[in-house]
Tab-separated table of C-alpha atoms in Angstrom:
chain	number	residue	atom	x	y	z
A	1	UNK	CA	-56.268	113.195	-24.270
A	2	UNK	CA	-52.807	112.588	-22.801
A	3	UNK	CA	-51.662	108.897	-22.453
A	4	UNK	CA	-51.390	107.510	-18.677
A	5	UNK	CA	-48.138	106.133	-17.816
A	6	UNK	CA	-48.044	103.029	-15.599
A	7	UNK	CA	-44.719	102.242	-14.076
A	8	UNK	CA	-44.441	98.393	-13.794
A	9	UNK	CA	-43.818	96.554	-10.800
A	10	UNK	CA	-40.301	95.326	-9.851
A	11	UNK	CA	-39.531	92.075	-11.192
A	12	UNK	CA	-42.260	92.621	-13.158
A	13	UNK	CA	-42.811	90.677	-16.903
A	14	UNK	CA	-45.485	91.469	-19.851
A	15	UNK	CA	-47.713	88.356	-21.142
A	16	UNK	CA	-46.365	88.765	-24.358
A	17	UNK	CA	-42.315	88.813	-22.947
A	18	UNK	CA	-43.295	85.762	-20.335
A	19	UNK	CA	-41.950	83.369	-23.688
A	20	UNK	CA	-39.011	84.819	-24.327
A	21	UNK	CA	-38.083	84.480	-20.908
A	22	UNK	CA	-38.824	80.918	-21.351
A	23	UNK	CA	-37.367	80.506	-24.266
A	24	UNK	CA	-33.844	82.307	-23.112
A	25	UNK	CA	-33.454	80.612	-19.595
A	26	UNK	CA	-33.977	76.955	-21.824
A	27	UNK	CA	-31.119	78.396	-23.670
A	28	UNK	CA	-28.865	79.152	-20.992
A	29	UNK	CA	-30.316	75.554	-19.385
A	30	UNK	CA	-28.256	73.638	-22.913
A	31	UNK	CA	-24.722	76.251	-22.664
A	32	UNK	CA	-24.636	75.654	-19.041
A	33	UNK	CA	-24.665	71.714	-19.708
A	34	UNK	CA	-22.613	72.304	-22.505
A	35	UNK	CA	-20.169	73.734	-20.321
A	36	UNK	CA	-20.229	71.497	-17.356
A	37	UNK	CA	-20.281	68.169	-19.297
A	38	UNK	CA	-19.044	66.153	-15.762
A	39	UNK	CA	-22.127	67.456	-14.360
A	40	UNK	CA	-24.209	65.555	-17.203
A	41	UNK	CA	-22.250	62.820	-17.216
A	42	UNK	CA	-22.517	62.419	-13.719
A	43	UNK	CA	-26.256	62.182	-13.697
A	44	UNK	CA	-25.874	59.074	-16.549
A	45	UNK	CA	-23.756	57.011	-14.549
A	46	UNK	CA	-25.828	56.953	-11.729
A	47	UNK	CA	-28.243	54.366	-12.629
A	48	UNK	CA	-25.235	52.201	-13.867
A	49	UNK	CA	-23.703	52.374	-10.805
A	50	UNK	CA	-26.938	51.473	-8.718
A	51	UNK	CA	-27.140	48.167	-11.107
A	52	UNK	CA	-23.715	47.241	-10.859
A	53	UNK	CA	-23.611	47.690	-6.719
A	54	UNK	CA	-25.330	44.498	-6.025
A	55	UNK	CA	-23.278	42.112	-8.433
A	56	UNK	CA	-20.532	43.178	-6.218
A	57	UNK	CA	-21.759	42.133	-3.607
A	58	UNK	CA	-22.844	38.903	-4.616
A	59	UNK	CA	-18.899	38.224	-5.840
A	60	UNK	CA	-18.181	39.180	-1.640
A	61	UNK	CA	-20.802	36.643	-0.885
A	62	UNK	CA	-20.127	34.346	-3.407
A	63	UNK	CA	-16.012	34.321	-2.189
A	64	UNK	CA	-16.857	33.911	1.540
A	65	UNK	CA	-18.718	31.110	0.761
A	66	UNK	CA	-15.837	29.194	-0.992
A	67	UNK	CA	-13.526	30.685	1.542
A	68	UNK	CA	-15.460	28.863	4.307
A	69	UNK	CA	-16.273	26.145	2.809
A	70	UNK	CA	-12.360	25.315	2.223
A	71	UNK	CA	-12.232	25.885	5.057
A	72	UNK	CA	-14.475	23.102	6.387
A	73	UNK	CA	-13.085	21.001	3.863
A	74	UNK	CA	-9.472	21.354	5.510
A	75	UNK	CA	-10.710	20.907	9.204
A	76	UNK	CA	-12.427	17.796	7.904
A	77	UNK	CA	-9.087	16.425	5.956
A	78	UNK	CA	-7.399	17.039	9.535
A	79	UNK	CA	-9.828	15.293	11.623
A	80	UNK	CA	-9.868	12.470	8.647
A	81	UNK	CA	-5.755	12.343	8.870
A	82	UNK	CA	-5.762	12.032	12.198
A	83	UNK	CA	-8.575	9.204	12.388
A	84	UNK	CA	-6.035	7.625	10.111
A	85	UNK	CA	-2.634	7.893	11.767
A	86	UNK	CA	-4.899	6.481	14.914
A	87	UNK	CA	-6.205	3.155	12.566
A	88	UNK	CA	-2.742	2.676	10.946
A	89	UNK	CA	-1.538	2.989	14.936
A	90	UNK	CA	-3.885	0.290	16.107
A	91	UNK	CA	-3.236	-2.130	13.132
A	92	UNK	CA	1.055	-2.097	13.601
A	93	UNK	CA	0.024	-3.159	17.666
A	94	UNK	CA	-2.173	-5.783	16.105
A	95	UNK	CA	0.658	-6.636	13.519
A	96	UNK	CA	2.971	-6.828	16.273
A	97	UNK	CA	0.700	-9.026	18.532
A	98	UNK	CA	-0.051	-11.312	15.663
A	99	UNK	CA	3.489	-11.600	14.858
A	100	UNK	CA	4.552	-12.651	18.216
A	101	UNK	CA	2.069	-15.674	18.458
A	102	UNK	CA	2.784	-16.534	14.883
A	103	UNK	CA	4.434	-19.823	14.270
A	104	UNK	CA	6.770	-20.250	11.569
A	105	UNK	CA	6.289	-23.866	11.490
A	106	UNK	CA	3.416	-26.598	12.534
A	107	UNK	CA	3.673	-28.139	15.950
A	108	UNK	CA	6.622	-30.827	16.317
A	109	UNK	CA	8.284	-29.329	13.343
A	110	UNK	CA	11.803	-27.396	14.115
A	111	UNK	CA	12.366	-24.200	12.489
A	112	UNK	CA	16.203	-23.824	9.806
A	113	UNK	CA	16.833	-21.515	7.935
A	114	UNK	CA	12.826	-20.758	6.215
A	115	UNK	CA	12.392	-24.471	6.337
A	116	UNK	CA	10.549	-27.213	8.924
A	117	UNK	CA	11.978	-30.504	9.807
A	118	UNK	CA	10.037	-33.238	11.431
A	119	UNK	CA	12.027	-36.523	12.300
A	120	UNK	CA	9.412	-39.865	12.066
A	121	UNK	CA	8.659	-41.589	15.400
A	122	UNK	CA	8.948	-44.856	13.212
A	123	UNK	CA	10.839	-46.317	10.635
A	124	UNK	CA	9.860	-47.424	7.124
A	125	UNK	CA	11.130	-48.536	3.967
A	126	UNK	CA	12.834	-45.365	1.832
A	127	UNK	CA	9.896	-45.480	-0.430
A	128	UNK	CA	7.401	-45.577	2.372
A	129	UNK	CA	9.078	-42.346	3.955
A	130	UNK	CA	8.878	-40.559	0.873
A	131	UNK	CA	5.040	-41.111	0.769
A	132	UNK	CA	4.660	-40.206	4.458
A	133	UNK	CA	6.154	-37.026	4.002
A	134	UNK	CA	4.099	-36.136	1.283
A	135	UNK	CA	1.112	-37.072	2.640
A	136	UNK	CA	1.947	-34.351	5.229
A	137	UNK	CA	2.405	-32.265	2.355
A	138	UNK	CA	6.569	-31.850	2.476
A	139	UNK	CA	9.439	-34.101	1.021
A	140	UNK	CA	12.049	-36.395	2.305
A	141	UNK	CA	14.496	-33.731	3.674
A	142	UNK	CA	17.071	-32.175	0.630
A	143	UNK	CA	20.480	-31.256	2.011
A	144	UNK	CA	21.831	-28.333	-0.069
A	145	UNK	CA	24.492	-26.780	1.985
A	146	UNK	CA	26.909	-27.511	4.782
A	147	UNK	CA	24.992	-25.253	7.646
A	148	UNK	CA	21.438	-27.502	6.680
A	149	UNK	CA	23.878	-30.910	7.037
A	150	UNK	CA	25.332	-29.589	10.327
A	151	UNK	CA	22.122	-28.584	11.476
A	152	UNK	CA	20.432	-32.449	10.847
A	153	UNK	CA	23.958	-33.592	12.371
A	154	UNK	CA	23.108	-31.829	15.441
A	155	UNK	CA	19.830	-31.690	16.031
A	156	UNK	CA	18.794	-33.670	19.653
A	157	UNK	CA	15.899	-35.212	18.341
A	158	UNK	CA	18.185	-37.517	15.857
A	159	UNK	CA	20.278	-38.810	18.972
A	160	UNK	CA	22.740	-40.266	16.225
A	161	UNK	CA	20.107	-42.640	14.830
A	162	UNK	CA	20.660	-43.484	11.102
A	163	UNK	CA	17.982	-41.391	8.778
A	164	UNK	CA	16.897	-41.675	5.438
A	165	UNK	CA	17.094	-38.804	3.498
A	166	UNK	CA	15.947	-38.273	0.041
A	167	UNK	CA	18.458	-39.012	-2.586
A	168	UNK	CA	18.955	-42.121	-4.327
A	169	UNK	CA	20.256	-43.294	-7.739
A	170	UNK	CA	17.828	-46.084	-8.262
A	171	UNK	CA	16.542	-45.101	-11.721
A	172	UNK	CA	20.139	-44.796	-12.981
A	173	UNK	CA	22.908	-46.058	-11.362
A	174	UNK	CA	25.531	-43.789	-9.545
A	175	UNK	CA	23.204	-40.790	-10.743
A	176	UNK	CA	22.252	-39.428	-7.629
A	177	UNK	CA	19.412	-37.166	-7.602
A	178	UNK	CA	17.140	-35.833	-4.898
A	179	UNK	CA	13.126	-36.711	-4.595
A	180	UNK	CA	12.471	-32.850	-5.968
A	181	UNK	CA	14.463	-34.415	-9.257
A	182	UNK	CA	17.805	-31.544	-8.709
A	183	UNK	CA	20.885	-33.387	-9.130
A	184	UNK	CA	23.617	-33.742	-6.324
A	185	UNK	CA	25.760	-30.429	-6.100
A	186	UNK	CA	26.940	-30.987	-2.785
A	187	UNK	CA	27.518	-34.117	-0.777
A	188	UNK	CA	28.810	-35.245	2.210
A	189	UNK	CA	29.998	-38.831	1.813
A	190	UNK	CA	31.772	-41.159	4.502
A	191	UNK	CA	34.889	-41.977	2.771
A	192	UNK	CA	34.376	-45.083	0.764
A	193	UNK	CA	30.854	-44.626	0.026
A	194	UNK	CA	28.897	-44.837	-2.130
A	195	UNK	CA	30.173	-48.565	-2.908
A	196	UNK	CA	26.476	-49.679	-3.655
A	197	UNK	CA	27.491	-53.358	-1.660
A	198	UNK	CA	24.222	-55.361	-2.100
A	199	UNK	CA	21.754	-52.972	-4.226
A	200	UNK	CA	22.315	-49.604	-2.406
A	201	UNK	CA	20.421	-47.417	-4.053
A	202	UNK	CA	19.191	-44.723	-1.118
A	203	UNK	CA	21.028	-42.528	0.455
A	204	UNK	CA	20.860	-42.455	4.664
A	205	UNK	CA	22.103	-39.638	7.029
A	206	UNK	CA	24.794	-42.096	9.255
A	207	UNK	CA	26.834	-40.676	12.116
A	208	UNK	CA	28.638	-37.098	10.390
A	209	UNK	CA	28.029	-38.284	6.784
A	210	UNK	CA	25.780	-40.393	4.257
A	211	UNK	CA	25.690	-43.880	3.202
A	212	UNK	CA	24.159	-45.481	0.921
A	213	UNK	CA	21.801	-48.244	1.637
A	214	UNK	CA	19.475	-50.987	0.499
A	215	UNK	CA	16.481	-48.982	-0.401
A	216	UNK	CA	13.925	-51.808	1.424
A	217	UNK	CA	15.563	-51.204	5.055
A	218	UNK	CA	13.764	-49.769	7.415
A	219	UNK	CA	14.940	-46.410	9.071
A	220	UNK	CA	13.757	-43.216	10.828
A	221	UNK	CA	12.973	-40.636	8.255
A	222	UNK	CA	13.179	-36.862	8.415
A	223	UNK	CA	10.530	-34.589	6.404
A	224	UNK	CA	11.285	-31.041	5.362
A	225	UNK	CA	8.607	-27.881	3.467
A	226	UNK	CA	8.693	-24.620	3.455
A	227	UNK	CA	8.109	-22.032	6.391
A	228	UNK	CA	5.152	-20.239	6.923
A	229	UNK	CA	5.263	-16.542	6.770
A	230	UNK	CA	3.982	-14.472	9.672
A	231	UNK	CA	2.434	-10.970	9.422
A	232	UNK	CA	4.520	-8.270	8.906
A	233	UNK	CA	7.500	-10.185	7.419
């Protein structure tokens, strides 16, 4: 009997080639990655990409954050500086005020060169004056240059009345020292004196000069201390 020939179908594939199609298009699959590398690559780095995306974005968020809040920091620096300028302000007009009703010396005392004076409305024994003015917590007044001695000389309240003033030699004779213990460096004598005529051991403020004096007389007595500082000086 003669064989019947079936033409196949276009396209066409026998069960038994089917695998060896398989087989050669999983070949070509592995020479057509092995010839496009990039292409596998590519495919790799794509999940790498996707987990590194949103740490970027956190560094964005992260750096606006400090941005702005250096930001707030210097608009609160500014608003603190100029608080400040506006306290340091108030506090040289309160300086100022205070200054201006500041007294550099108590009432009834006249202000010399950073010291008070106070001349006595009485007069007492030299010993007696020297306790008054410390129980007003100054000394019997120290003469230590020529502008302090003109100063005493001229001053209205003395009206030329005779003063004791506080330097005597009574613990050792013609050693003159004043009540604060300094010795005399200056002086301002009448000529002749001191002649110590009848015990004169304490010095007095007389006319333009001193004189020495019996120390139990009783004069007017002039008290000197320190100046008060006022605010701002």
């Amino acid at each position: 009997m003669a064989e019947i020939c079936v033409p196949k179908e276009p396209g066409g594939l026998d069960e038994a080639e089917s695998p060896l199609w398989e087989e050669r298009e999983i070949f070509q699959g592995q020479r057509s990655s092995e010839k496009d590398p990039g292409l596998s690559r590519s495919s790799r780095s794509l999940p790498e990409w996707l987990t590194r995306a949103p740490l970027h974005l956190i560094l964005i968020l992260i750096s606006l954050g400090l941005f702005m809040l250096m930001l707030i920091t210097l608009i609160q620096v500014a608003v603190l500086q100029s608080d400040l300028e506006e306290i340091v302000h108030q506090l040289t007009r309160m300086n100022a005020t205070l200054t201006g009703l500041c007294r550099h010396c108590p009432w009834n005392w006249d202000f010399f060169q950073g010291s008070c004076y106070i001349f006595s409305k009485i007069q007492s024994t030299w010993k007696a004056s020297v306790s008054a003015c410390e129980d007003m917590r100054a000394q019997l007044v120290v003469i230590n240059n020529a502008e302090e001695q003109k100063f005493l000389i001229s001053w209205d309240i003395r009206k030329d009345k005779s003063t004791w003033i506080g330097l005597s030699d009574e613990h050792n004779e013609g050693s003159w020292k004043w009540v604060d213990n300094t010795p005399l460096n200056i002086s301002f004598w009448k000529k002749g004196e001191p002649n110590n005529q009848g015990d004169e051991d304490c010095a007095e403020l007389s006319g333009n000069g001193w004189n020495d004096n019996n120390c139990n007389g009783e004069l007017f007595w002039i008290c000197e201390k320190p100046s008060a500082l006022c605010p701002g000086l």
